[in-house]
Amino acid sequence: MMEKRFRKVRTAADEIRAWPHAIWRYGHPEPEVGIVGWGSTAGPAREAIDRALADGMKAAAFFPRFLSPLPEAELSAFVAPLKAVIVPELNYRGQLADIIQGRFCMQIHRLNKFTGQAFTAGEIYRKIAAVYSEWVVPTSA
């Protein structure tokens, strides 16, 4: 019975992957900092990426339309070359960040907000700028 269920999940993952808009990827073609998110954070993330690109930062965003099944191959290809990954989430615990950290064994820069208000582009941009300056272009001592 479990084998049948997991075959269905694999089939669903393959079908979803074939959809033209299953994954939204935006920003620099060779980013150093990446944002991974989903849902309502996409709009503010896009604006934040635009600001970061205008300021000379190599940043991009990856937003899957579905979290289950997670598009692991595509997500892995996105995060592998990055120097830093930021996960903005509108919740206290940061469940998506936990999943990414667990699956890919990498440090995640979390941006959690749990006030009931949506992210602004400025909040996400400030996190990109802070992470970029600390992790991508560290100052010499």
PDB file of C-alpha atoms in Angstrom:
ATOM      1  CA  MET A   1       0.000   0.000   0.000  1.00  0.00           C
ATOM      2  CA  MET A   2       2.782   2.449   0.871  1.00  0.00           C
ATOM      3  CA  GLU A   3       4.582   1.699  -2.384  1.00  0.00           C
ATOM      4  CA  LYS A   4       1.421   2.581  -4.295  1.00  0.00           C
ATOM      5  CA  ARG A   5       1.115   5.873  -2.418  1.00  0.00           C
ATOM      6  CA  PHE A   6       4.717   6.853  -3.094  1.00  0.00           C
ATOM      7  CA  ARG A   7       4.350   5.969  -6.785  1.00  0.00           C
ATOM      8  CA  LYS A   8       1.423   8.399  -6.892  1.00  0.00           C
ATOM      9  CA  VAL A   9       3.530  11.113  -5.255  1.00  0.00           C
ATOM     10  CA  ARG A  10       6.349  10.568  -7.770  1.00  0.00           C
ATOM     11  CA  THR A  11       3.851  10.683 -10.643  1.00  0.00           C
ATOM     12  CA  ALA A  12       2.349  13.898  -9.273  1.00  0.00           C
ATOM     13  CA  ALA A  13       5.823  15.417  -8.948  1.00  0.00           C
ATOM     14  CA  ASP A  14       6.604  14.560 -12.571  1.00  0.00           C
ATOM     15  CA  GLU A  15       3.298  16.005 -13.782  1.00  0.00           C
ATOM     16  CA  ILE A  16       3.696  19.201 -11.759  1.00  0.00           C
ATOM     17  CA  ARG A  17       7.270  19.632 -13.006  1.00  0.00           C
ATOM     18  CA  ALA A  18       5.934  19.624 -16.585  1.00  0.00           C
ATOM     19  CA  TRP A  19       3.612  22.572 -15.915  1.00  0.00           C
ATOM     20  CA  PRO A  20       5.020  25.790 -17.414  1.00  0.00           C
ATOM     21  CA  HIS A  21       4.444  27.840 -14.248  1.00  0.00           C
ATOM     22  CA  ALA A  22       5.150  25.219 -11.583  1.00  0.00           C
ATOM     23  CA  ILE A  23       8.243  27.136 -10.484  1.00  0.00           C
ATOM     24  CA  TRP A  24       8.775  30.876 -10.560  1.00  0.00           C
ATOM     25  CA  ARG A  25      12.438  31.839 -10.961  1.00  0.00           C
ATOM     26  CA  TYR A  26      13.408  35.505 -11.098  1.00  0.00           C
ATOM     27  CA  GLY A  27      16.548  37.613 -10.970  1.00  0.00           C
ATOM     28  CA  HIS A  28      20.216  37.333 -11.854  1.00  0.00           C
ATOM     29  CA  PRO A  29      21.131  34.302 -14.007  1.00  0.00           C
ATOM     30  CA  GLU A  30      24.162  33.557 -11.796  1.00  0.00           C
ATOM     31  CA  PRO A  31      23.110  34.691  -8.318  1.00  0.00           C
ATOM     32  CA  GLU A  32      25.248  34.730  -5.200  1.00  0.00           C
ATOM     33  CA  VAL A  33      22.309  35.266  -2.843  1.00  0.00           C
ATOM     34  CA  GLY A  34      19.002  33.506  -3.351  1.00  0.00           C
ATOM     35  CA  ILE A  35      15.551  33.834  -1.886  1.00  0.00           C
ATOM     36  CA  VAL A  36      13.425  30.714  -1.586  1.00  0.00           C
ATOM     37  CA  GLY A  37       9.808  31.204  -0.650  1.00  0.00           C
ATOM     38  CA  TRP A  38       6.240  30.534  -1.578  1.00  0.00           C
ATOM     39  CA  GLY A  39       2.847  32.187  -1.629  1.00  0.00           C
ATOM     40  CA  SER A  40       2.332  35.830  -0.777  1.00  0.00           C
ATOM     41  CA  THR A  41       6.026  36.603  -0.290  1.00  0.00           C
ATOM     42  CA  ALA A  42       6.569  36.399  -4.083  1.00  0.00           C
ATOM     43  CA  GLY A  43       5.480  39.966  -4.877  1.00  0.00           C
ATOM     44  CA  PRO A  44       7.617  41.717  -2.266  1.00  0.00           C
ATOM     45  CA  ALA A  45      10.511  39.357  -3.074  1.00  0.00           C
ATOM     46  CA  ARG A  46      10.377  40.359  -6.738  1.00  0.00           C
ATOM     47  CA  GLU A  47      10.532  44.055  -5.837  1.00  0.00           C
ATOM     48  CA  ALA A  48      13.382  43.386  -3.403  1.00  0.00           C
ATOM     49  CA  ILE A  49      15.305  41.463  -6.078  1.00  0.00           C
ATOM     50  CA  ASP A  50      14.825  44.371  -8.509  1.00  0.00           C
ATOM     51  CA  ARG A  51      16.282  46.779  -5.933  1.00  0.00           C
ATOM     52  CA  ALA A  52      19.178  44.447  -5.167  1.00  0.00           C
ATOM     53  CA  LEU A  53      19.984  44.047  -8.870  1.00  0.00           C
ATOM     54  CA  ALA A  54      19.864  47.825  -9.326  1.00  0.00           C
ATOM     55  CA  ASP A  55      22.380  48.121  -6.462  1.00  0.00           C
ATOM     56  CA  GLY A  56      24.754  45.652  -8.130  1.00  0.00           C
ATOM     57  CA  MET A  57      23.960  42.578  -6.035  1.00  0.00           C
ATOM     58  CA  LYS A  58      23.674  39.221  -7.773  1.00  0.00           C
ATOM     59  CA  ALA A  59      20.375  38.021  -6.344  1.00  0.00           C
ATOM     60  CA  ALA A  60      17.565  35.770  -7.529  1.00  0.00           C
ATOM     61  CA  ALA A  61      14.382  34.158  -6.239  1.00  0.00           C
ATOM     62  CA  PHE A  62      12.941  30.646  -6.481  1.00  0.00           C
ATOM     63  CA  PHE A  63       9.254  30.122  -5.702  1.00  0.00           C
ATOM     64  CA  PRO A  64       7.649  26.710  -6.237  1.00  0.00           C
ATOM     65  CA  ARG A  65       3.874  26.752  -6.659  1.00  0.00           C
ATOM     66  CA  PHE A  66       3.615  23.532  -4.645  1.00  0.00           C
ATOM     67  CA  LEU A  67       5.551  22.512  -1.565  1.00  0.00           C
ATOM     68  CA  SER A  68       4.388  18.928  -1.643  1.00  0.00           C
ATOM     69  CA  PRO A  69       5.840  17.261  -3.495  1.00  0.00           C
ATOM     70  CA  LEU A  70       8.786  19.627  -3.195  1.00  0.00           C
ATOM     71  CA  PRO A  71      10.654  20.093  -6.511  1.00  0.00           C
ATOM     72  CA  GLU A  72      13.919  18.885  -4.980  1.00  0.00           C
ATOM     73  CA  ALA A  73      15.989  18.590  -8.176  1.00  0.00           C
ATOM     74  CA  GLU A  74      15.145  22.122  -9.298  1.00  0.00           C
ATOM     75  CA  LEU A  75      15.576  23.551  -5.810  1.00  0.00           C
ATOM     76  CA  SER A  76      18.917  21.784  -5.430  1.00  0.00           C
ATOM     77  CA  ALA A  77      20.110  23.210  -8.761  1.00  0.00           C
ATOM     78  CA  PHE A  78      19.087  26.697  -7.592  1.00  0.00           C
ATOM     79  CA  VAL A  79      20.673  26.634  -4.120  1.00  0.00           C
ATOM     80  CA  ALA A  80      23.856  24.650  -4.890  1.00  0.00           C
ATOM     81  CA  PRO A  81      25.932  27.527  -6.352  1.00  0.00           C
ATOM     82  CA  LEU A  82      24.670  30.161  -3.897  1.00  0.00           C
ATOM     83  CA  LYS A  83      26.797  31.705  -1.179  1.00  0.00           C
ATOM     84  CA  ALA A  84      23.694  32.421   0.919  1.00  0.00           C
ATOM     85  CA  VAL A  85      20.019  31.420   0.970  1.00  0.00           C
ATOM     86  CA  ILE A  86      17.311  33.586   2.534  1.00  0.00           C
ATOM     87  CA  VAL A  87      13.883  32.159   3.344  1.00  0.00           C
ATOM     88  CA  PRO A  88      11.227  34.785   4.158  1.00  0.00           C
ATOM     89  CA  GLU A  89       8.235  33.220   5.905  1.00  0.00           C
ATOM     90  CA  LEU A  90       5.068  34.550   7.438  1.00  0.00           C
ATOM     91  CA  ASN A  91       5.168  32.240  10.441  1.00  0.00           C
ATOM     92  CA  TYR A  92       6.990  31.881  13.723  1.00  0.00           C
ATOM     93  CA  ARG A  93       8.762  28.549  13.223  1.00  0.00           C
ATOM     94  CA  GLY A  94      10.044  28.797   9.661  1.00  0.00           C
ATOM     95  CA  GLN A  95       8.863  25.414   8.434  1.00  0.00           C
ATOM     96  CA  LEU A  96      10.091  25.878   4.841  1.00  0.00           C
ATOM     97  CA  ALA A  97      13.525  26.923   6.110  1.00  0.00           C
ATOM     98  CA  ASP A  98      13.600  23.776   8.267  1.00  0.00           C
ATOM     99  CA  ILE A  99      12.776  21.605   5.247  1.00  0.00           C
ATOM    100  CA  ILE A 100      15.439  23.202   3.048  1.00  0.00           C
ATOM    101  CA  GLN A 101      18.051  23.089   5.797  1.00  0.00           C
ATOM    102  CA  GLY A 102      17.290  19.436   6.479  1.00  0.00           C
ATOM    103  CA  ARG A 103      17.199  18.292   2.867  1.00  0.00           C
ATOM    104  CA  PHE A 104      20.242  20.184   1.620  1.00  0.00           C
ATOM    105  CA  CYS A 105      22.354  20.433   4.812  1.00  0.00           C
ATOM    106  CA  MET A 106      23.004  24.133   4.419  1.00  0.00           C
ATOM    107  CA  GLN A 107      22.756  27.237   6.531  1.00  0.00           C
ATOM    108  CA  ILE A 108      19.602  29.249   5.951  1.00  0.00           C
ATOM    109  CA  HIS A 109      19.209  32.940   6.703  1.00  0.00           C
ATOM    110  CA  ARG A 110      15.700  33.152   8.086  1.00  0.00           C
ATOM    111  CA  LEU A 111      13.393  36.114   7.802  1.00  0.00           C
ATOM    112  CA  ASN A 112      10.328  35.279   9.871  1.00  0.00           C
ATOM    113  CA  LYS A 113       7.400  37.574  10.422  1.00  0.00           C
ATOM    114  CA  PHE A 114       4.354  36.643  12.464  1.00  0.00           C
ATOM    115  CA  THR A 115       2.495  39.895  13.024  1.00  0.00           C
ATOM    116  CA  GLY A 116      -0.352  39.103  10.634  1.00  0.00           C
ATOM    117  CA  GLN A 117       0.982  41.663   8.150  1.00  0.00           C
ATOM    118  CA  ALA A 118       2.562  40.854   4.797  1.00  0.00           C
ATOM    119  CA  PHE A 119       6.228  41.435   4.055  1.00  0.00           C
ATOM    120  CA  THR A 120       7.220  44.669   2.394  1.00  0.00           C
ATOM    121  CA  ALA A 121       9.809  44.773  -0.364  1.00  0.00           C
ATOM    122  CA  GLY A 122      11.938  46.935   1.934  1.00  0.00           C
ATOM    123  CA  GLU A 123      12.057  44.280   4.661  1.00  0.00           C
ATOM    124  CA  ILE A 124      13.208  41.619   2.225  1.00  0.00           C
ATOM    125  CA  TYR A 125      15.645  44.004   0.508  1.00  0.00           C
ATOM    126  CA  ARG A 126      17.256  44.928   3.844  1.00  0.00           C
ATOM    127  CA  LYS A 127      17.784  41.229   4.598  1.00  0.00           C
ATOM    128  CA  ILE A 128      19.331  40.673   1.147  1.00  0.00           C
ATOM    129  CA  ALA A 129      21.662  43.653   1.640  1.00  0.00           C
ATOM    130  CA  ALA A 130      22.694  42.527   5.136  1.00  0.00           C
ATOM    131  CA  VAL A 131      23.357  38.942   4.077  1.00  0.00           C
ATOM    132  CA  TYR A 132      25.116  40.070   0.895  1.00  0.00           C
ATOM    133  CA  SER A 133      27.472  42.367   2.767  1.00  0.00           C
ATOM    134  CA  GLU A 134      28.221  39.766   5.454  1.00  0.00           C
ATOM    135  CA  TRP A 135      28.437  36.542   3.436  1.00  0.00           C
ATOM    136  CA  VAL A 136      29.194  37.503  -0.148  1.00  0.00           C
ATOM    137  CA  VAL A 137      31.425  40.559   0.109  1.00  0.00           C
ATOM    138  CA  PRO A 138      32.984  40.348   3.576  1.00  0.00           C
ATOM    139  CA  THR A 139      35.183  43.243   4.597  1.00  0.00           C
ATOM    140  CA  SER A 140      38.875  42.563   5.121  1.00  0.00           C
ATOM    141  CA  ALA A 141      40.223  42.878   8.647  1.00  0.00           C
TER     142      ALA A 141
END
